[in-house]
XYZ file of C-alpha atoms in Angstrom:
348
model
C 5.098 7.852 3.891
C 2.227 9.244 1.803
C 1.180 6.884 -0.961
C 1.850 7.942 -4.545
C 2.277 11.567 -3.516
C -1.261 11.764 -2.073
C -0.850 13.348 1.347
C -4.489 13.887 2.297
C -7.875 12.459 1.354
C -11.522 13.124 2.024
C -12.935 9.765 3.134
C -16.430 9.774 1.644
C -18.405 7.238 3.633
C -19.475 6.216 7.107
C -19.810 3.208 9.412
C -17.338 0.322 9.821
C -16.060 0.628 6.235
C -15.117 4.285 6.727
C -13.523 3.410 10.079
C -11.350 0.810 8.343
C -10.307 3.269 5.624
C -9.471 6.031 8.120
C -7.380 3.602 10.194
C -5.520 2.467 7.076
C -4.791 6.078 6.107
C -3.269 6.612 9.540
C -0.996 3.577 9.078
C 0.042 4.848 5.640
C 0.813 8.389 6.811
C -2.038 9.955 4.846
C -4.193 12.647 6.480
C -7.819 11.493 6.587
C -10.686 13.968 6.643
C -14.040 12.386 7.501
C -17.484 13.568 6.451
C -20.614 13.349 8.544
C -24.256 14.309 8.761
C -25.830 16.346 11.541
C -26.912 13.063 13.132
C -23.371 11.663 13.290
C -21.209 14.542 14.471
C -19.512 12.290 17.012
C -19.616 8.987 15.103
C -16.667 6.633 15.442
C -15.332 7.307 11.921
C -15.321 11.030 12.790
C -13.439 10.457 16.047
C -10.787 8.384 14.297
C -10.111 10.925 11.533
C -7.604 13.775 11.604
C -10.358 16.245 10.732
C -14.030 16.189 9.759
C -16.480 18.198 7.670
C -20.248 18.478 8.058
C -22.156 17.544 4.901
C -25.743 18.286 5.844
C -28.913 16.948 7.488
C -29.430 13.341 8.556
C -31.046 11.955 5.368
C -28.310 10.305 3.273
C -29.566 11.985 0.102
C -28.823 15.349 1.726
C -25.469 14.379 3.217
C -23.505 11.188 2.557
C -24.817 10.765 -1.018
C -25.030 14.460 -1.975
C -22.483 14.960 -4.787
C -22.268 18.754 -4.600
C -21.840 18.723 -0.824
C -19.095 16.106 -0.954
C -17.136 18.100 -3.539
C -17.592 21.322 -1.574
C -16.423 19.549 1.602
C -13.295 18.410 -0.225
C -12.603 21.961 -1.402
C -13.104 23.432 2.083
C -10.911 20.848 3.758
C -7.967 21.387 1.416
C -7.401 17.686 0.693
C -5.601 16.449 -2.399
C -7.988 13.614 -3.222
C -11.419 12.145 -2.628
C -11.492 8.499 -1.610
C -15.044 7.121 -1.979
C -15.761 4.183 0.304
C -19.084 2.472 -0.567
C -19.885 1.347 -4.126
C -22.801 3.811 -4.126
C -20.249 6.642 -4.206
C -17.291 4.934 -5.869
C -19.507 3.983 -8.818
C -21.060 7.432 -9.172
C -19.855 8.861 -12.506
C -21.230 12.309 -11.692
C -19.252 12.463 -8.447
C -16.086 11.217 -10.165
C -16.394 13.898 -12.835
C -17.153 16.669 -10.343
C -14.125 15.795 -8.213
C -11.766 15.938 -11.187
C -13.382 19.166 -12.418
C -12.624 20.680 -9.015
C -8.924 19.976 -9.545
C -8.778 17.047 -7.114
C -7.661 13.455 -7.538
C -10.437 10.872 -7.782
C -9.437 7.558 -6.214
C -11.196 5.074 -8.476
C -12.260 4.439 -12.070
C -12.756 7.537 -14.199
C -16.172 9.036 -14.847
C -15.958 7.985 -18.500
C -15.316 4.348 -17.593
C -18.084 4.331 -14.993
C -20.530 5.739 -17.537
C -19.455 3.206 -20.153
C -19.867 0.238 -17.833
C -22.973 1.569 -16.167
C -21.346 1.161 -12.755
C -23.960 -0.501 -10.582
C -23.150 1.468 -7.453
C -24.483 -1.360 -5.299
C -22.977 -4.136 -3.234
C -22.815 -7.205 -5.513
C -25.099 -9.865 -4.069
C -24.561 -12.745 -6.504
C -23.681 -15.995 -4.778
C -20.373 -16.072 -6.658
C -18.055 -13.207 -7.378
C -14.576 -11.920 -7.902
C -12.376 -9.277 -6.274
C -9.310 -7.694 -7.856
C -7.065 -4.670 -8.193
C -7.087 -3.493 -11.808
C -3.867 -1.936 -13.111
C -2.295 -1.082 -16.462
C -0.883 -4.602 -16.428
C -4.268 -6.261 -15.876
C -5.992 -7.838 -12.874
C -3.873 -8.393 -9.787
C -4.655 -10.137 -6.508
C -7.580 -11.823 -8.242
C -9.718 -13.423 -5.536
C -12.801 -15.590 -6.115
C -15.513 -15.130 -3.488
C -18.638 -17.017 -2.443
C -21.431 -15.420 -0.427
C -24.133 -16.541 1.970
C -27.038 -14.138 1.617
C -30.033 -12.989 3.614
C -32.599 -10.784 1.862
C -30.041 -10.113 -0.870
C -27.348 -8.967 1.586
C -24.152 -10.954 2.030
C -23.647 -11.941 5.670
C -20.648 -14.216 5.214
C -18.178 -14.196 2.306
C -15.315 -16.616 1.759
C -12.790 -17.906 -0.746
C -14.306 -21.042 -2.326
C -12.379 -24.290 -2.479
C -13.449 -25.010 -6.042
C -11.740 -23.128 -8.920
C -13.648 -20.208 -10.428
C -13.309 -19.310 -14.098
C -13.045 -15.609 -14.817
C -15.838 -14.172 -16.989
C -14.246 -12.865 -20.221
C -15.735 -9.423 -19.519
C -13.868 -9.265 -16.191
C -10.574 -10.008 -17.905
C -11.182 -7.048 -20.230
C -11.685 -4.484 -17.427
C -8.105 -3.256 -17.731
C -8.400 -2.895 -21.516
C -11.414 -0.589 -21.257
C -9.692 1.645 -18.712
C -10.923 0.496 -15.296
C -8.331 1.276 -12.642
C -8.444 0.512 -8.939
C -10.424 -1.904 -6.822
C -13.261 -3.894 -8.349
C -15.878 -6.308 -7.031
C -17.862 -8.270 -9.586
C -20.762 -10.652 -9.349
C -20.867 -13.762 -11.514
C -24.226 -15.019 -12.794
C -25.195 -18.728 -12.680
C -24.234 -19.038 -16.362
C -20.751 -17.666 -15.667
C -21.260 -14.174 -17.085
C -20.567 -10.830 -15.453
C -23.593 -9.877 -13.336
C -22.555 -6.782 -11.371
C -19.539 -4.465 -11.341
C -18.751 -2.284 -8.321
C -15.948 0.133 -7.521
C -14.731 1.089 -4.065
C -14.569 -0.821 -0.832
C -17.286 -3.414 -1.110
C -17.996 -5.348 2.062
C -16.258 -8.333 0.464
C -12.981 -6.464 -0.071
C -11.517 -7.736 3.189
C -11.536 -11.208 1.594
C -8.914 -9.952 -0.889
C -6.924 -8.279 1.893
C -6.798 -11.364 4.094
C -6.203 -13.780 1.209
C -3.223 -11.860 -0.191
C -1.934 -9.963 2.839
C -2.375 -6.539 1.242
C -4.001 -3.255 2.267
C -6.852 -2.249 -0.055
C -6.450 1.451 0.797
C -2.782 1.289 -0.169
C -3.734 -0.341 -3.473
C -6.455 2.227 -4.158
C -4.156 5.191 -3.527
C -1.309 3.765 -5.594
C -3.687 3.018 -8.437
C -4.973 6.598 -8.441
C -1.600 8.051 -9.445
C -0.753 7.412 -13.078
C 2.723 6.178 -13.836
C 3.421 4.853 -10.339
C 4.904 1.380 -10.219
C 2.481 -1.253 -9.008
C 4.839 -4.167 -8.450
C 6.041 -4.678 -4.890
C 5.404 -6.320 -1.567
C 3.460 -9.596 -1.707
C 3.391 -10.303 -5.427
C 4.825 -13.797 -4.877
C 2.770 -14.840 -1.861
C 0.555 -17.878 -2.198
C -3.041 -16.773 -1.534
C -4.592 -18.021 1.711
C -8.172 -18.940 2.443
C -10.257 -16.155 3.946
C -13.649 -15.576 5.554
C -15.402 -12.245 6.192
C -18.424 -11.733 8.444
C -20.744 -8.719 8.440
C -22.551 -8.222 11.756
C -25.776 -6.211 11.421
C -28.355 -4.820 13.774
C -31.776 -6.429 13.509
C -33.654 -3.406 14.816
C -36.745 -2.650 12.710
C -35.903 -0.438 9.703
C -35.776 3.209 10.698
C -35.454 2.419 14.411
C -32.674 3.894 16.512
C -30.759 2.214 19.304
C -27.718 2.618 21.485
C -24.706 0.361 21.701
C -24.071 -0.351 25.375
C -21.656 -3.275 25.144
C -18.448 -3.769 23.209
C -18.676 -5.014 19.651
C -15.732 -6.984 18.195
C -12.730 -4.924 19.222
C -11.159 -3.197 16.243
C -7.662 -4.091 15.141
C -5.515 -7.035 14.228
C -5.469 -9.963 16.600
C -3.231 -12.924 17.139
C -5.325 -16.031 16.741
C -5.099 -19.191 18.793
C -2.971 -20.519 15.941
C 0.100 -18.671 14.623
C -1.013 -19.257 11.021
C -4.302 -17.354 11.505
C -4.698 -13.639 10.813
C -7.767 -12.011 12.349
C -8.980 -8.423 11.850
C -12.093 -6.824 13.344
C -13.518 -3.391 12.517
C -16.309 -1.886 14.596
C -18.362 1.117 13.562
C -19.479 1.857 17.119
C -18.113 2.070 20.643
C -20.137 1.621 23.847
C -22.400 4.639 24.280
C -22.673 5.363 20.549
C -26.096 5.896 19.037
C -27.192 3.648 16.190
C -29.235 5.971 14.006
C -32.228 4.706 12.070
C -31.323 6.749 8.998
C -28.494 4.510 7.869
C -27.293 1.008 7.072
C -27.503 -1.379 10.000
C -23.929 -2.710 9.692
C -22.323 -2.813 13.135
C -18.954 -4.463 12.559
C -16.965 -6.768 10.308
C -14.694 -9.655 11.234
C -12.261 -11.131 8.729
C -9.863 -14.044 9.099
C -7.404 -15.943 6.966
C -5.769 -19.303 7.468
C -4.367 -22.330 5.659
C -7.902 -23.463 4.843
C -11.449 -22.103 4.907
C -12.429 -24.207 7.925
C -9.646 -22.716 10.064
C -10.517 -19.162 9.044
C -14.220 -19.791 9.746
C -13.474 -21.150 13.220
C -11.385 -18.065 14.036
C -14.200 -15.724 12.989
C -16.749 -17.796 14.872
C -14.773 -17.550 18.119
C -14.982 -13.745 17.981
C -18.774 -13.725 17.579
C -19.343 -16.502 20.110
C -17.631 -14.440 22.798
C -19.609 -11.246 22.206
C -21.068 -9.678 25.360
C -24.507 -8.067 25.451
C -24.260 -5.212 22.948
C -27.434 -3.277 23.750
C -28.876 -3.728 20.247
C -30.139 -6.968 18.689
C -27.973 -8.368 15.894
C -27.805 -11.259 13.461
C -24.897 -13.039 15.144
C -27.076 -16.051 16.020
C -27.944 -16.459 12.327
C -24.321 -16.046 11.207
C -22.826 -18.643 13.554
C -24.497 -21.661 11.858
C -23.075 -20.490 8.512
C -19.590 -20.358 10.029
C -20.135 -23.738 11.668
C -20.865 -25.304 8.283
C -17.754 -23.753 6.785
C -15.694 -24.866 9.792
C -16.970 -28.398 9.295
C -15.740 -28.351 5.712
C -19.160 -27.935 4.109
C -20.109 -25.158 1.711
C -22.524 -22.795 3.418
C -26.137 -23.255 2.393
C -27.348 -20.518 0.047
C -30.211 -18.300 1.207
């Protein structure tokens, strides 16, 4: 059943995150139209979608990040809404305004709110953070998150065992008009450091911890007046771990995936109380283009405690066959081992 009356969306994004959003749209009965550059005509997110539209040449500035081309693609495709995936698009006030001006629904905070908050449009990289769904009633599914970083990029994110106090500014997001998904960074002094809209790479922590679908939340939040109380409101949050597997090819270098990455979909863990979800951006034979982000796949797990979730994620990476491209799995496994042993991962 289409969510909130939205029957079709343009999924503005690429890679594993776009693959996850397209798959969720399929589960929800929403038509998903993918976008792509000339270099990714046959990319996995394109193959999964119901339809696809060419944006432009390979450079992201001329395709995936080109506001005018995204809006024109939405018009041509006949969709009802634009669903931006990465924070770089979801936090773009100009894109939000252009979508609404074209008579389409923007799935995310309004252009006015993004301009007021100075939406960062980047993946929050603070060691501590917070995920939530912001509604008229305030923050829901509030989920603290800790991150292990490498060169400013989170490789592993998890729900910390210690309590996290919400920055006052985060609690006021609903009051100033923010609606939809939000990822915030928290500075060492406990203040708000970064604010990002869209499907940050940490968002699967919220999904696993609360047993919800972030795409469902985003679509419901985009339709004013729709009730936002249902499903898992009373569930006790679980502990969750998310891993981001990246290629370590030199920047700008291309490669080809020859082996299978973590197989996409939900899995039954060795324990019945473990939920495990993998999302791959590539299948064997797919080209890894040097123009774009090196993210290959994500693995997320939830369990009764962080150690159990970390062990489940670790088992997936430990069993990876030769993939054809080098990746940072060997650097991620020690982080998961520390979490599985009950120790907070060492900060980079």
